Coordinates of C-alpha atoms in Angstrom, one line a residue:
X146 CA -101.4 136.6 119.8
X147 CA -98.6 138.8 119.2
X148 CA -96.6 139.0 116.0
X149 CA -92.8 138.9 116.1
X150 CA -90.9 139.6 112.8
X151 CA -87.4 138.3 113.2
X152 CA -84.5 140.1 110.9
X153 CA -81.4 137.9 111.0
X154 CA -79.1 137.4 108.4
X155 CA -77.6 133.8 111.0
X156 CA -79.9 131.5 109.7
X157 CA -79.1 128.8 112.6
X158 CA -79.3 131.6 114.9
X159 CA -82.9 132.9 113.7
X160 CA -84.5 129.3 113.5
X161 CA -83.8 128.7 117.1
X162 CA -85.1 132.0 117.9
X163 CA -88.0 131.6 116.3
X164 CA -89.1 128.3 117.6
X165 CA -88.6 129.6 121.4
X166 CA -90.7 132.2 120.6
X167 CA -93.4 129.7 118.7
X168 CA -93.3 127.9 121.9
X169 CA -93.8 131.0 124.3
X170 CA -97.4 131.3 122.0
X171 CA -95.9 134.1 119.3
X172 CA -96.7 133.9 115.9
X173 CA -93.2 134.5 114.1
X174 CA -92.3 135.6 110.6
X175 CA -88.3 136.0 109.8
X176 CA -85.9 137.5 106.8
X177 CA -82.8 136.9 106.2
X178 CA -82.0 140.8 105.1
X179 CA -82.8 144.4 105.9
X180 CA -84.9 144.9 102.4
X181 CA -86.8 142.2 103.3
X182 CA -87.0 142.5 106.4
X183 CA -88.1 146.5 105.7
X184 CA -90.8 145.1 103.4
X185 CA -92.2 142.5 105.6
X186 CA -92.6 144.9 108.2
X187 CA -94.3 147.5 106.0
X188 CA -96.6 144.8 104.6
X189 CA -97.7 142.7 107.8
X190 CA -97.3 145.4 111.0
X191 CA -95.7 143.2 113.4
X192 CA -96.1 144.1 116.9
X193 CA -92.5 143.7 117.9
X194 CA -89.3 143.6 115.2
X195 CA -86.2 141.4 116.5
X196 CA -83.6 143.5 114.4
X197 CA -79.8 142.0 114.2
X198 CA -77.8 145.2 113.7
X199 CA -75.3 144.0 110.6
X200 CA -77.3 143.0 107.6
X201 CA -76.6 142.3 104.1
X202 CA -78.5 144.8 101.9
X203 CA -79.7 147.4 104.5
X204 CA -78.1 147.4 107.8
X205 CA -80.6 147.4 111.1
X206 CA -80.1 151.1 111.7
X207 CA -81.5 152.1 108.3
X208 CA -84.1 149.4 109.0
X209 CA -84.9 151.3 112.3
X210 CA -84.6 154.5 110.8
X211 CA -87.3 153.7 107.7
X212 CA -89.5 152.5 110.2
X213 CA -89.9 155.2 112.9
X214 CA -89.9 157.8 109.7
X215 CA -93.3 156.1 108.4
X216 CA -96.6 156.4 109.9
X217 CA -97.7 152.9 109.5
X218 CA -94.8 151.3 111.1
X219 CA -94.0 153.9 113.8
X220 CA -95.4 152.0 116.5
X221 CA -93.9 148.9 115.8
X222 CA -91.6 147.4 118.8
X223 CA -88.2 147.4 117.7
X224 CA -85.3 145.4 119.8
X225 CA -81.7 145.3 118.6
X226 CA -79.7 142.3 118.5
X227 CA -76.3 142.5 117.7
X228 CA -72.8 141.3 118.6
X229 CA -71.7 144.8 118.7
X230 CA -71.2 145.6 123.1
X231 CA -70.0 149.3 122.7
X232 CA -71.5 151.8 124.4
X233 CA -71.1 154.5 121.6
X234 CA -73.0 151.3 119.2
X235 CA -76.1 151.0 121.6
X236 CA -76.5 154.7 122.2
X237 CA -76.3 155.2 118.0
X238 CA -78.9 152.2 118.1
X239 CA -81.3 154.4 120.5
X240 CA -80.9 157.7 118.5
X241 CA -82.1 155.6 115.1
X242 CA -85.3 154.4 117.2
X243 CA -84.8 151.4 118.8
X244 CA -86.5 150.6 121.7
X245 CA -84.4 148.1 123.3
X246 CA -81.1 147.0 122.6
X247 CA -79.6 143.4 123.6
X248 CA -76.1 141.9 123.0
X249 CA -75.0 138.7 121.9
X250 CA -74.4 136.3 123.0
X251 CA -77.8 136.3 125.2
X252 CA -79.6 134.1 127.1
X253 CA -83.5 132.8 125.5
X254 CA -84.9 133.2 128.9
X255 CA -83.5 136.9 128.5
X256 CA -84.5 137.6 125.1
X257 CA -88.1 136.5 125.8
X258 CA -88.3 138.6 129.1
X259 CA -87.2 141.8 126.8
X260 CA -89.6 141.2 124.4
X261 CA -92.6 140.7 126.9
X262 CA -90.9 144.0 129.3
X263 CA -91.5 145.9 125.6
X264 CA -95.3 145.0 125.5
X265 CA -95.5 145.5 129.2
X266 CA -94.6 149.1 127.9
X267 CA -96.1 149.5 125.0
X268 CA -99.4 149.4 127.0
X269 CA -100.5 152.5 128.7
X270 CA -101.2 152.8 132.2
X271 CA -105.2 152.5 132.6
X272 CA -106.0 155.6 135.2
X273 CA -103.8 158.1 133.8
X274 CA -105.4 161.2 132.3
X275 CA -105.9 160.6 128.4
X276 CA -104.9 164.5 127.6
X277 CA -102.2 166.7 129.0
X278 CA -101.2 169.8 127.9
X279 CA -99.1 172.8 129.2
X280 CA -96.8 175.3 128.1
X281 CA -98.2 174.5 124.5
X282 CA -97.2 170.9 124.5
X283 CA -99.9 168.5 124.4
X284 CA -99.8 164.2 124.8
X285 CA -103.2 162.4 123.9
X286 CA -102.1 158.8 125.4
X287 CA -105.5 157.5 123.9
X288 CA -104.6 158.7 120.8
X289 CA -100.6 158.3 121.5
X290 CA -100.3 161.8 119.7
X291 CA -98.5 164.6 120.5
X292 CA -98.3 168.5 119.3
X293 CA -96.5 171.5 120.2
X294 CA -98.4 174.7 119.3
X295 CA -100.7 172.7 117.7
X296 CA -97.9 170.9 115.2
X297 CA -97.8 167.7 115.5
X298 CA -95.0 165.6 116.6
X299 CA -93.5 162.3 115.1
X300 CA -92.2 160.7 118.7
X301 CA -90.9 157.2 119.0
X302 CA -93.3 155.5 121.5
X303 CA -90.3 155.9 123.9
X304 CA -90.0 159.4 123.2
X305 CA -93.7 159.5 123.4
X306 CA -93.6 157.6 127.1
X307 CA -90.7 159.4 128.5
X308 CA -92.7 163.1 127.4
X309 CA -95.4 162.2 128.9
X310 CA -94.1 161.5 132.4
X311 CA -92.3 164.5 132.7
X312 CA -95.5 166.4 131.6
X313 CA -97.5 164.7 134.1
X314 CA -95.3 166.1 137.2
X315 CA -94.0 169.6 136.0
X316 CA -91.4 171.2 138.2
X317 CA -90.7 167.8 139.6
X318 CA -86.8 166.5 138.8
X319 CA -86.6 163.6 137.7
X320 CA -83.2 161.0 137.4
X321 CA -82.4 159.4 134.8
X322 CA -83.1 156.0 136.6
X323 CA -86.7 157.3 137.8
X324 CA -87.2 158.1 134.1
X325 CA -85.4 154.5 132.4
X326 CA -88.3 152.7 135.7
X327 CA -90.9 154.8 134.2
X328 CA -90.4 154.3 130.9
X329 CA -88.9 150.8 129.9
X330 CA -90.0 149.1 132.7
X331 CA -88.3 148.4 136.3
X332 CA -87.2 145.0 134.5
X333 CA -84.8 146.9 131.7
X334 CA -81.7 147.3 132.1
X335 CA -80.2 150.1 129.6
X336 CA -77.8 152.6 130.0
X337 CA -78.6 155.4 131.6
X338 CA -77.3 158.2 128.9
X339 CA -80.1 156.1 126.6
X340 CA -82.8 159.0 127.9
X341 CA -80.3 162.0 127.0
X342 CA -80.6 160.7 123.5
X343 CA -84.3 160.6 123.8
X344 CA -84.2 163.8 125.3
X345 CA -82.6 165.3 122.8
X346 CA -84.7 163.6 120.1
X347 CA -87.1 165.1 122.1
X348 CA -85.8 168.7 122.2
X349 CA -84.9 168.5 118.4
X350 CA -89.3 168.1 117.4
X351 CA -90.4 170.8 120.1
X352 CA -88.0 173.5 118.0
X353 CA -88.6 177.1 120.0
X354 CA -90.3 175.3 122.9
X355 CA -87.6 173.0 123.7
X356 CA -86.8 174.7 127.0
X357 CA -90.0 173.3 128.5
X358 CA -87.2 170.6 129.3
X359 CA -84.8 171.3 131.7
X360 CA -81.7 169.4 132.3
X361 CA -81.0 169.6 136.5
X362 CA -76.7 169.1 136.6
X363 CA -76.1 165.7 138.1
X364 CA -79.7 164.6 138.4
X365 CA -81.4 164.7 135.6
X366 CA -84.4 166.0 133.9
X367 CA -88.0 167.7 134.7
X368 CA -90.9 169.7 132.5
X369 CA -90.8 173.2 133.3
X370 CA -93.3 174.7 135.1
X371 CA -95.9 177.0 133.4
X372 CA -95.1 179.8 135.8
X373 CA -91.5 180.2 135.2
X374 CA -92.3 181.6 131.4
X375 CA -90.3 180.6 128.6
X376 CA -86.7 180.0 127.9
X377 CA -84.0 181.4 130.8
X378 CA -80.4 182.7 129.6
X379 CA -78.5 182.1 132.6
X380 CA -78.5 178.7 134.4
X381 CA -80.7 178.7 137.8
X382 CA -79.7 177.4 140.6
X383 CA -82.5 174.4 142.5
X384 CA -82.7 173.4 145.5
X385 CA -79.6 171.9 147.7
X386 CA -77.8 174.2 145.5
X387 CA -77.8 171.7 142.1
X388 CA -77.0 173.7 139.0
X389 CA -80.4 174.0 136.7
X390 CA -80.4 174.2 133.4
X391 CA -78.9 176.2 130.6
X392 CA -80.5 178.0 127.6
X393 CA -83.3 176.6 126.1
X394 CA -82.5 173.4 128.5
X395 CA -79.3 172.1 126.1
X396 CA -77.9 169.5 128.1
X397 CA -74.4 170.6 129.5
X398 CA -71.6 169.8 127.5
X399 CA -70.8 166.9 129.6
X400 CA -73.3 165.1 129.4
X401 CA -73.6 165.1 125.2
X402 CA -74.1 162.3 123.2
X403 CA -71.4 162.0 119.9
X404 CA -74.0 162.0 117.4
X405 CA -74.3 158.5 115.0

């Protein structure tokens, strides 16, 4: 049975939340702030956080944040729920670690498909390689490690997800949609610059050898292949005549992300 830990500040809101989820067979555990709610999840590991976004005493992107920054509760499935529908508010929700964002108001038939589209990912396809590694990056999916020149690398697990299928088909481009399927599931619907924030999470932990990345203009993103040598200073041109990618594979300056 999975465990759900629900942070919600609504009290009304979060007891009818957590008897829908009590009656879809979770076992469910709720605080009414982010300190709590940071402890609880430090103390019991839940497998999946339900975190509202505006909380009194730490707000759900600290929360986040202090999660994904300790090794314990890294792994920990983390879905925001907030009344905030901005796009510049769910992409700063991605970039603190969230794994799925949903907006109120929301349907329970919704919310409990998110939740069970999260575990879907969470677990690993079973005839995939367990070890890849090329151009000095290396993904144990057993292990759910990763390393870069043999430093390892704190990744989200959908940082972790979305480097490992680009390192399992270098050279191949891949769109942002093929990478959001592969990811979060064909059931999620996100927004589609939610993977150049992960990409550039991404970029940011592989320091020099973040031009194994490349960003492809106006399609998307692939690994580069171990052929091509390191990092290129002019911006190559693939095939139908798309534009490649830049130094050290920075996204173009159209497609970047205001930082939180």
């Amino acid at each position: 049975m999975s465990k759900i830990l629900i942070v919600e500040d609504d009290r009304a809101l979060s007891d009818v939340l957590a008897y829908n989820l009590r009656q879809a067979g979770y076992e469910v555990d709720s605080a009414e702030d982010g300190r709590k709610g940071l402890t609880q999840a430090q103390l019991n590991l839940p497998d999946v956080v339900v975190l509202d976004l505006m909380l009194p005493g730490m707000d759900g992107l600290e929360v986040c944040r202090r999660l994904r920054s300790h090794p314990s509760t890294r792994e920990i499935l983390v879905l925001m729920l907030t009344a905030r529908t901005e796009e510049a508010d769910q992409l700063t929700g991605f970039s603190a670690g969230a794994d799925d964002y949903v907006t109120k108001p929301y349907s329970m038939r919704l919310l409990l498909e998110r939740i069970r589209a999260l575990e879907r990912r969470a677990r690993p396809p079973a005839a995939a390689a367990d070890v890849l590694s090329l151009c000095g990056v290396t993904v144990d999916r057993r292990r759910h490690q990763a390393s870069v020149a043999g430093r390892a690398m704190c990744l989200t697990r959908s940082e972790f997800r979305l480097l490992e299928t680009l390192l399992r088909q270098p050279g191949r481009v891949l769109s942002r949609n093929d990478l959001i399927h592969a990811v979060m599931g064909e059931d999620t619907i996100v927004l589609e610059r939610t993977i150049d924030v992960h990409i550039r999470a991404i970029r940011r932990k592989l320091g020099d050898a973040a031009y194994v990345i490349e960003t492809v203009r106006g399609v998307g993103y692939r690994f580069r292949e171990p052929s091509l040598g390191g990092p290129v200073s002019t911006a190559e041109t693939g095939s139908g005549g798309l534009q490649g990618t830049s130094r050290r594979g920075a996204d173009p300056p159209s497609e970047q992300v205001p930082p939180p």
